[in-house]
Short mmCIF file of C-alpha atoms in Angstrom, two decimals:
data_model
loop_
_atom_site.label_atom_id
_atom_site.label_comp_id
_atom_site.label_asym_id
_atom_site.label_seq_id
_atom_site.Cartn_x
_atom_site.Cartn_y
_atom_site.Cartn_z
CA MET J 1 -0.06 -0.32 -0.19
CA TRP J 2 2.76 2.28 1.01
CA GLU J 3 4.66 1.54 -2.41
CA ASN J 4 1.02 2.18 -4.39
CA ALA J 5 0.94 5.47 -2.32
CA LEU J 6 5.04 6.69 -3.09
CA SER J 7 4.37 5.65 -6.81
CA PHE J 8 1.14 8.01 -6.67
CA PHE J 9 3.52 10.99 -6.42
CA ASP J 10 6.05 9.74 -9.07
CA PHE J 11 3.35 10.85 -11.83
CA ASN J 12 5.44 8.96 -14.42
CA ASP J 13 1.29 6.92 -14.85
CA ALA J 14 -0.53 8.77 -17.35
CA ASN J 15 -3.74 8.28 -15.96
CA VAL J 16 -2.26 9.60 -12.74
CA ILE J 17 -1.29 13.10 -14.38
CA TYR J 18 -4.87 13.42 -16.30
CA VAL J 19 -6.60 12.45 -12.83
CA SER J 20 -4.93 14.43 -10.91
CA LEU J 21 -5.03 17.37 -13.28
CA GLY J 22 -8.47 17.06 -13.82
CA THR J 23 -9.26 17.09 -10.40
CA ILE J 24 -7.80 19.82 -9.36
CA ILE J 25 -8.46 21.91 -11.93
CA LEU J 26 -12.44 20.88 -11.66
CA GLY J 27 -12.12 21.78 -8.17
CA ALA J 28 -10.78 25.06 -7.67
CA GLY J 29 -12.97 25.95 -11.03
CA ALA J 30 -16.46 24.62 -9.43
CA ALA J 31 -15.08 26.55 -5.73
CA VAL J 32 -14.41 29.67 -7.62
CA VAL J 33 -17.51 29.87 -8.96
CA GLY J 34 -19.29 28.57 -6.04
CA ALA J 35 -17.87 31.43 -3.66
CA PHE J 36 -20.25 33.87 -5.06
CA THR J 37 -23.07 31.27 -5.02
CA PHE J 38 -22.70 31.15 -1.78
CA PHE J 39 -22.69 34.52 -0.62
CA ARG J 40 -25.54 35.33 -2.65
CA LYS J 41 -27.49 32.81 -0.34
CA LYS J 42 -28.48 30.34 -3.49
CA ALA J 43 -26.49 27.74 -2.85
CA LEU J 44 -29.36 25.17 -3.50
CA ILE J 45 -29.01 26.29 -7.29
CA GLY J 46 -26.29 24.54 -7.94
CA ASP J 47 -27.88 20.98 -7.02
CA ALA J 48 -30.65 22.01 -8.98
CA ILE J 49 -28.64 23.08 -12.35
CA ALA J 50 -26.68 19.65 -11.52
CA HIS J 51 -29.66 17.61 -11.40
CA ALA J 52 -30.78 19.48 -14.39
CA ILE J 53 -28.02 19.22 -16.87
CA LEU J 54 -28.54 15.18 -16.96
CA PRO J 55 -31.92 15.23 -19.32
CA GLY J 56 -29.64 17.87 -21.40
CA VAL J 57 -26.89 15.15 -21.95
CA CYS J 58 -29.20 12.90 -22.78
CA PHE J 59 -31.12 14.61 -25.48
CA ALA J 60 -28.14 16.12 -26.95
CA PHE J 61 -27.00 12.14 -27.04
CA ILE J 62 -29.99 10.82 -28.72
CA LEU J 63 -30.13 14.16 -31.05
CA SER J 64 -26.71 13.53 -32.30
CA GLY J 65 -26.28 10.11 -31.84
CA THR J 66 -22.26 10.20 -30.71
CA LYS J 67 -20.77 10.86 -27.50
CA ASN J 68 -19.27 14.40 -28.49
CA TYR J 69 -18.50 16.15 -25.50
CA PHE J 70 -18.71 19.56 -26.85
CA LEU J 71 -22.36 18.58 -27.77
CA LEU J 72 -22.91 17.15 -24.65
CA ILE J 73 -21.81 20.01 -22.92
CA ALA J 74 -23.78 22.63 -24.85
CA GLY J 75 -27.28 19.88 -23.80
CA ALA J 76 -26.35 20.16 -20.38
CA PHE J 77 -25.33 24.28 -20.46
CA PHE J 78 -28.91 24.72 -21.91
CA THR J 79 -31.12 22.50 -18.97
CA GLY J 80 -28.94 23.75 -16.92
CA TRP J 81 -29.61 27.41 -18.13
CA LEU J 82 -33.04 26.35 -18.83
CA SER J 83 -33.46 25.24 -14.72
CA ILE J 84 -32.46 28.96 -13.59
CA ILE J 85 -35.11 30.54 -15.59
CA ALA J 86 -38.13 27.62 -14.43
CA VAL J 87 -36.93 28.93 -10.52
CA ASP J 88 -36.84 32.76 -11.28
CA TYR J 89 -40.08 32.34 -12.90
CA ILE J 90 -41.81 30.09 -10.31
CA VAL J 91 -40.47 32.39 -7.57
CA LYS J 92 -41.56 35.73 -9.32
CA LYS J 93 -45.47 34.88 -10.75
CA SER J 94 -46.07 32.42 -7.62
CA LYS J 95 -46.38 32.40 -3.99
CA ILE J 96 -44.01 29.50 -3.72
CA LYS J 97 -40.48 30.47 -2.61
CA GLU J 98 -37.31 29.93 -4.07
CA ASP J 99 -36.17 26.44 -2.09
CA THR J 100 -39.03 24.86 -3.03
CA ALA J 101 -39.38 25.94 -6.40
CA ILE J 102 -35.90 24.47 -6.71
CA GLY J 103 -36.90 21.54 -5.42
CA LEU J 104 -39.18 21.34 -7.80
CA ILE J 105 -37.55 21.89 -10.57
CA LEU J 106 -34.74 20.10 -9.47
CA SER J 107 -37.25 16.39 -8.93
CA THR J 108 -38.91 17.28 -12.38
CA PHE J 109 -35.69 17.86 -13.89
CA PHE J 110 -33.85 14.83 -12.69
CA GLY J 111 -37.12 12.59 -13.24
CA VAL J 112 -37.38 13.47 -16.51
CA GLY J 113 -33.75 12.76 -17.48
CA ILE J 114 -33.71 9.53 -16.11
CA MET J 115 -36.23 8.36 -17.72
CA LEU J 116 -34.17 9.88 -21.03
CA LEU J 117 -30.98 7.98 -20.15
CA THR J 118 -32.96 4.49 -19.23
CA TYR J 119 -34.24 4.94 -22.80
CA ILE J 120 -30.93 5.11 -24.51
CA GLN J 121 -29.54 2.07 -22.35
CA GLN J 122 -32.71 0.47 -23.94
CA SER J 123 -31.42 1.75 -27.64
CA GLY J 124 -29.13 -0.54 -28.80
CA ASN J 125 -27.05 2.33 -29.19
CA ALA J 126 -23.55 1.17 -28.80
CA ALA J 127 -21.74 4.75 -28.27
CA GLN J 128 -23.96 4.83 -24.89
CA THR J 129 -21.06 3.86 -23.01
CA GLY J 130 -20.11 5.48 -20.07
CA LEU J 131 -22.92 8.21 -20.01
CA ASP J 132 -24.27 6.89 -17.11
CA SER J 133 -20.87 8.46 -15.50
CA PHE J 134 -22.63 11.62 -15.19
CA LEU J 135 -25.50 10.61 -12.07
CA PHE J 136 -22.11 9.56 -10.36
CA GLY J 137 -18.70 10.84 -12.16
CA LYS J 138 -15.67 9.34 -13.90
CA ALA J 139 -12.83 10.93 -12.45
CA ALA J 140 -11.09 7.74 -12.19
CA SER J 141 -10.97 7.17 -16.28
CA MET J 142 -10.37 10.94 -17.50
CA LEU J 143 -8.48 11.26 -20.60
CA ALA J 144 -6.49 13.59 -22.07
CA GLN J 145 -9.02 15.12 -24.21
CA ASP J 146 -10.80 15.69 -21.19
CA VAL J 147 -8.62 17.24 -19.31
CA ILE J 148 -7.61 19.94 -21.70
CA VAL J 149 -11.73 20.14 -22.34
CA PHE J 150 -11.96 20.48 -18.69
CA SER J 151 -9.10 23.03 -18.41
CA ALA J 152 -10.22 25.28 -20.98
CA ILE J 153 -13.38 26.21 -19.33
CA SER J 154 -12.55 26.38 -16.10
CA ILE J 155 -9.23 29.03 -17.14
CA LEU J 156 -12.36 30.94 -18.92
CA LEU J 157 -14.45 30.98 -15.61
CA ILE J 158 -11.84 31.90 -13.51
CA ILE J 159 -10.72 34.37 -16.43
CA LEU J 160 -14.22 36.02 -16.39
CA ILE J 161 -14.53 36.22 -12.51
CA LEU J 162 -11.40 38.63 -12.67
CA LEU J 163 -12.32 40.33 -15.70
CA PHE J 164 -15.62 41.43 -13.52
CA TYR J 165 -14.63 40.92 -9.95
CA LYS J 166 -15.60 44.06 -9.20
CA GLU J 167 -19.23 43.99 -10.67
CA LEU J 168 -19.87 40.70 -9.16
CA LYS J 169 -18.69 40.98 -5.58
CA LEU J 170 -21.14 44.30 -6.07
CA ILE J 171 -23.98 42.10 -6.83
CA THR J 172 -23.11 39.81 -4.42
CA TYR J 173 -22.89 42.11 -1.77
CA ASP J 174 -25.45 44.84 -2.84
CA LYS J 175 -27.48 44.75 -4.78
CA ASP J 176 -29.49 47.55 -4.26
CA PHE J 177 -26.56 49.90 -4.75
CA ALA J 178 -25.16 48.40 -7.71
CA HIS J 179 -28.66 49.92 -9.51
CA SER J 180 -28.38 52.97 -8.46
CA VAL J 181 -24.64 53.43 -9.42
CA GLY J 182 -25.88 52.13 -13.01
CA LEU J 183 -24.19 48.91 -13.50
CA PRO J 184 -26.36 46.18 -15.87
CA VAL J 185 -27.08 44.11 -12.75
CA ARG J 186 -29.51 41.74 -15.18
CA TRP J 187 -26.52 41.66 -17.58
CA ILE J 188 -24.27 40.58 -14.46
CA GLU J 189 -26.64 37.93 -13.21
CA PHE J 190 -26.85 36.45 -16.59
CA LEU J 191 -22.84 35.91 -16.77
CA LEU J 192 -22.75 35.07 -13.05
CA SER J 193 -25.37 32.56 -13.92
CA SER J 194 -23.74 31.45 -16.83
CA LEU J 195 -20.47 30.61 -15.51
CA THR J 196 -22.26 28.55 -12.10
CA VAL J 197 -24.16 26.92 -15.35
CA LEU J 198 -20.63 26.17 -16.53
CA ALA J 199 -18.97 25.28 -13.26
CA VAL J 200 -21.32 22.35 -12.55
CA VAL J 201 -21.32 21.26 -16.43
CA THR J 202 -17.92 20.56 -15.98
CA GLY J 203 -17.43 19.62 -12.55
CA ILE J 204 -20.23 17.00 -12.75
CA GLN J 205 -17.45 15.33 -14.79
CA ALA J 206 -15.49 14.73 -12.05
CA VAL J 207 -18.75 13.58 -8.71
CA GLY J 208 -21.56 13.37 -10.85
CA VAL J 209 -25.22 14.81 -10.22
CA VAL J 210 -25.62 13.62 -7.05
CA LEU J 211 -22.52 15.36 -5.12
CA MET J 212 -21.47 18.09 -7.52
CA ALA J 213 -23.71 20.75 -4.96
CA ALA J 214 -20.90 19.53 -2.09
CA LEU J 215 -17.69 20.24 -5.12
CA LEU J 216 -19.70 24.05 -5.67
CA ILE J 217 -20.65 24.81 -2.42
CA THR J 218 -18.10 22.98 0.53
CA PRO J 219 -14.96 24.84 -0.10
CA THR J 220 -16.27 28.47 0.17
CA ALA J 221 -18.51 27.26 3.48
CA ALA J 222 -15.11 25.62 4.97
CA ALA J 223 -12.78 29.12 3.68
CA LYS J 224 -15.13 31.95 5.18
CA TYR J 225 -13.91 30.67 8.55
CA TRP J 226 -10.22 31.66 7.62
CA SER J 227 -10.92 35.19 6.50
CA GLY J 228 -12.96 37.60 5.90
CA SER J 229 -11.96 39.33 2.57
CA LEU J 230 -13.92 37.77 -0.54
CA SER J 231 -10.14 37.95 -2.29
CA ILE J 232 -8.81 35.71 0.25
CA ILE J 233 -11.70 33.65 0.19
CA LEU J 234 -12.07 32.77 -3.35
CA ILE J 235 -8.46 31.91 -3.11
CA LEU J 236 -8.73 29.53 -0.02
CA ALA J 237 -11.88 27.69 -1.76
CA ALA J 238 -9.78 27.07 -4.65
CA ALA J 239 -7.18 25.78 -2.88
CA ILE J 240 -9.18 23.53 -0.86
CA GLY J 241 -10.92 22.44 -3.82
CA GLY J 242 -8.01 21.27 -6.24
CA PHE J 243 -6.97 19.47 -1.97
CA SER J 244 -9.60 17.46 -2.14
CA GLY J 245 -9.76 16.93 -6.35
CA VAL J 246 -6.10 15.28 -5.87
CA SER J 247 -6.80 13.61 -2.64
CA GLY J 248 -9.49 12.03 -3.87
CA ALA J 249 -7.22 11.09 -6.90
CA PHE J 250 -4.75 9.45 -4.14
CA ILE J 251 -6.91 7.33 -2.72
CA SER J 252 -9.12 6.03 -5.26
CA TYR J 253 -5.18 5.18 -6.47
CA ILE J 254 -3.60 3.43 -3.28
CA ALA J 255 -7.03 1.87 -2.71
CA PRO J 256 -8.49 1.21 -6.20
CA ASN J 257 -11.64 0.03 -5.47
CA MET J 258 -12.94 3.84 -3.75
CA PRO J 259 -14.67 5.63 -6.67
CA THR J 260 -12.64 9.18 -6.89
CA GLY J 261 -15.78 11.23 -7.10
CA PRO J 262 -17.41 10.75 -3.27
CA TRP J 263 -13.67 10.95 -1.68
CA VAL J 264 -13.44 14.44 -3.15
CA VAL J 265 -16.61 14.95 -1.57
CA MET J 266 -15.36 13.39 2.03
CA VAL J 267 -11.90 15.33 1.98
CA LEU J 268 -13.93 18.50 0.97
CA SER J 269 -16.19 17.71 4.55
CA ILE J 270 -13.04 16.53 6.24
CA CYS J 271 -12.05 20.21 5.25
CA ALA J 272 -15.09 22.02 6.36
CA ILE J 273 -15.43 19.84 9.51
CA PHE J 274 -11.45 21.05 10.39
CA SER J 275 -12.32 24.41 9.73
CA ILE J 276 -15.75 25.08 11.57
CA LEU J 277 -14.00 23.73 14.59
CA PHE J 278 -10.41 24.78 14.67
CA ALA J 279 -10.28 28.01 12.23
CA PRO J 280 -8.54 30.79 14.40
CA ARG J 281 -11.01 33.64 15.51
CA LYS J 282 -14.42 31.79 14.00
CA GLY J 283 -13.52 27.95 14.78
CA TYR J 284 -15.68 26.70 17.19
CA PHE J 285 -13.03 25.99 19.91
CA SER J 286 -11.07 29.54 19.29
CA ARG J 287 -14.95 30.94 20.50
CA LEU J 288 -15.17 29.16 23.29
CA TRP J 289 -11.44 30.19 23.72
CA GLN J 290 -12.16 33.45 23.81
CA GLN J 291 -15.46 33.37 25.54
CA PHE J 292 -13.73 31.65 28.82
CA GLN J 293 -10.95 34.69 28.01
CA ASN J 294 -13.74 37.31 28.17
CA ARG J 295 -15.69 35.61 31.47
CA ARG J 296 -12.46 35.32 33.08
CA GLN J 297 -11.62 39.30 32.12
CA ILE J 298 -14.98 39.89 33.28
CA GLN J 299 -14.46 38.23 36.81
CA ASP J 300 -11.13 39.83 37.23
CA GLU J 301 -12.90 43.49 36.81
CA ASN J 302 -15.42 42.98 38.89
CA ILE J 303 -13.53 42.04 41.79
CA LEU J 304 -11.24 45.04 41.15
CA LYS J 305 -14.22 46.94 41.25
CA ALA J 306 -15.48 45.64 44.56
CA PHE J 307 -12.26 46.39 46.06
CA HIS J 308 -12.57 50.19 44.70
CA GLN J 309 -16.11 50.13 46.10
CA ILE J 310 -15.62 48.63 49.43
CA ALA J 311 -12.64 50.90 49.98
CA GLU J 312 -14.51 53.83 49.17
CA SER J 313 -17.20 53.46 51.49
CA GLU J 314 -14.75 52.73 54.20
CA ASN J 315 -12.29 55.34 53.20
CA SER J 316 -9.74 52.65 53.35
CA PHE J 317 -7.86 52.51 49.93
CA GLY J 318 -4.65 50.96 51.59
CA ASP J 319 -6.33 48.60 53.74
CA PRO J 320 -5.99 44.71 52.96
CA LYS J 321 -9.99 43.48 52.18
CA SER J 322 -10.71 39.67 53.16
CA ILE J 323 -12.39 37.01 50.71
CA GLU J 324 -15.76 37.64 53.01
CA LYS J 325 -15.91 41.62 52.83
CA LEU J 326 -15.70 41.46 48.91
CA ARG J 327 -18.38 38.56 48.58
CA GLU J 328 -20.24 41.08 50.22
CA LYS J 329 -19.72 42.60 46.86
CA ARG J 330 -19.57 39.70 44.43
CA TYR J 331 -20.89 36.44 45.37
CA TYR J 332 -18.58 34.16 43.79
CA THR J 333 -17.85 30.61 45.46
CA ILE J 334 -14.34 30.80 47.70
CA GLN J 335 -12.93 28.84 45.59
CA LEU J 336 -13.38 31.02 42.36
CA MET J 337 -12.64 33.86 44.52
CA LYS J 338 -9.12 32.45 45.41
CA LYS J 339 -8.16 31.87 41.93
CA ILE J 340 -9.70 35.40 40.28
CA LEU J 341 -7.27 36.87 43.62
CA LEU J 342 -4.36 34.84 42.53
CA ARG J 343 -4.67 35.40 38.90
CA LEU J 344 -5.07 39.32 39.98
CA LYS J 345 -1.94 39.25 42.01
CA ARG J 346 0.00 37.65 39.26
CA HIS J 347 -0.59 40.10 36.88
CA GLY J 348 -0.05 43.05 39.24
CA TYR J 349 -2.98 44.77 40.32
CA LEU J 350 -2.82 43.28 43.94
CA LYS J 351 -0.56 42.62 46.82
CA ARG J 352 -1.01 40.31 49.51
CA THR J 353 -0.53 40.40 53.37
CA LYS J 354 -1.35 37.78 56.40
CA GLU J 355 -4.68 40.33 56.51
CA GLY J 356 -5.81 39.89 53.03
CA TYR J 357 -5.13 41.85 49.87
CA TYR J 358 -5.07 45.35 48.90
CA LEU J 359 -4.86 47.11 45.45
CA SER J 360 -1.33 48.19 44.17
CA ASP J 361 -1.12 51.56 42.89
CA TYR J 362 -1.28 49.78 39.20
CA GLY J 363 -4.45 48.13 40.26
CA GLN J 364 -6.11 50.97 42.06
CA ARG J 365 -6.00 53.18 38.34
CA LYS J 366 -7.30 50.05 36.20
CA ALA J 367 -10.38 49.77 39.40
CA ALA J 368 -10.89 53.74 39.59
CA ARG J 369 -11.31 53.69 35.84
CA LEU J 370 -14.01 50.67 36.24
CA VAL J 371 -15.94 52.18 38.40
CA LYS J 372 -15.88 55.70 36.64
CA LEU J 373 -16.88 53.80 33.27
CA HIS J 374 -19.88 52.29 35.13
CA ARG J 375 -20.66 55.58 36.56
CA LEU J 376 -20.32 57.72 32.91
CA TRP J 377 -22.42 54.74 31.77
CA GLU J 378 -25.26 54.97 33.97
CA LEU J 379 -25.22 58.83 33.59
CA TYR J 380 -25.23 58.37 30.33
CA LEU J 381 -28.43 56.16 30.14
CA THR J 382 -30.48 58.68 32.52
CA GLU J 383 -29.69 61.55 30.79
CA TYR J 384 -30.18 60.51 27.31
CA LEU J 385 -32.57 57.74 27.26
CA ARG J 386 -34.27 59.00 30.27
CA ILE J 387 -33.91 55.68 32.17
CA ALA J 388 -34.85 55.68 35.72
CA PRO J 389 -31.55 56.29 38.12
CA ASP J 390 -32.85 52.13 39.96
CA HIS J 391 -32.91 51.06 36.65
CA VAL J 392 -29.71 51.02 35.04
CA HIS J 393 -27.14 49.51 37.35
CA GLU J 394 -27.38 46.38 35.61
CA ASP J 395 -27.00 47.95 31.65
CA ALA J 396 -23.41 49.31 33.34
CA ASP J 397 -22.54 46.49 34.96
CA THR J 398 -22.52 44.56 31.56
CA ILE J 399 -21.29 47.63 28.83
CA GLU J 400 -18.38 48.84 31.57
CA HIS J 401 -16.39 45.40 30.13
CA LEU J 402 -16.76 46.53 26.53
CA ILE J 403 -16.45 50.61 26.50
CA THR J 404 -13.08 51.24 24.61
CA PRO J 405 -10.72 54.30 25.16
CA GLU J 406 -12.44 56.48 22.26
CA ILE J 407 -16.11 55.87 23.62
CA GLU J 408 -14.92 56.61 27.13
CA LYS J 409 -13.65 60.02 26.04
CA ARG J 410 -16.91 60.53 23.86
CA LEU J 411 -18.58 59.85 27.15
CA GLU J 412 -16.74 62.75 29.19
CA GLU J 413 -17.00 65.21 26.45
CA LYS J 414 -20.86 64.79 25.73
CA LEU J 415 -21.76 64.68 29.66
CA GLY J 416 -19.58 67.72 30.50
CA TYR J 417 -16.89 65.60 32.13
CA PRO J 418 -19.68 65.07 35.55
CA GLU J 419 -18.27 64.62 39.23
CA VAL J 420 -20.91 62.64 40.21
CA ASP J 421 -23.16 59.80 39.05
CA PRO J 422 -27.02 59.49 39.42
CA HIS J 423 -27.02 58.24 42.69
CA ASN J 424 -24.65 61.13 43.73
CA SER J 425 -21.24 58.91 44.15
CA LYS J 426 -18.41 60.81 43.03
CA ILE J 427 -16.63 59.31 39.48
CA PRO J 428 -13.22 59.27 39.63
CA TYR J 429 -10.74 60.53 37.25
CA ASP J 430 -7.22 60.11 36.68
#
């Protein structure tokens, strides 16, 4: 098995080269076009097109009697486009929603395609061999001419996207603004729909009708967890699509009984799941870690504020405070309170004596600022939102942890550097 795995990367076998190039190109091309479909919230339209091209392929074969790829692609493109028109017409002329319309068109066109495919299989035409590969893909049996045709179409797709990138980006994110600045929105939508159909028609050779939507949508679904920039997402989606293509080819090479198309989709799914779980900032575990950090920050700041409030009420800023006294202000468990106090001491906010903890100079400045933010926000709520003074404490207790220095400065200026809050408590300034 390991010898097989190493021989794959020698690229001495012409079939390995064709399959690898073909799946990389198909995966990358479909991913780039699919990104715009994904962000326009039309992910299911790719599935409808994929199922709708089957009758087009069958019609083209019946009319020509030969398996000419250009004729089959032309037939597939026609019925793929027809499915988009049919979905739009149903949505505009009836009360049926888009997802329901897609389901109707998908099942109708696919049913007609299966019927025509059955007719062809029973016709006795010897040229029909391999026509059913449109159902499940035929990546493992790609030839040089297939790679040339698919490469040409995929390169054309990418060139057109690069040429019209700004226009496509604008109608994807703000169609109304595109109208207002005079862009030919209908023509650009026509172009994008045509690109989507072409991407599906070519990509279907790798994974087939049933799994094509995954090749179109999943790379972008994975890539968006790594960046918020559309240009970077397109590059990442193309890389993920290409990587999944060659990975599927590799798996089917070392395990000949494994089909290439489904493994391409499996690798795509693994990439998507990995991105959802482990991507920085947007990944599940990254968000869990950020929530954990935020919770600790809030706990630390609440205790610092409690130190200041106790010292202010007792006029004892330099005196140590016991855990029992602090728990009167913030009812944390004793175990949690000890962890917070040790953490604050480690960060230099507190000092410790036998009698308890007290604020360092650094800690006093931090605590005073938190109290100031709390009281400024309370005053803002009472003066500008007309909320009763006895209803503002909880809101201020939450917002004080989120106020940036810029907002702090604006609050001070807007309120005129007040001296007391709505409860006549002094607002501490540096």
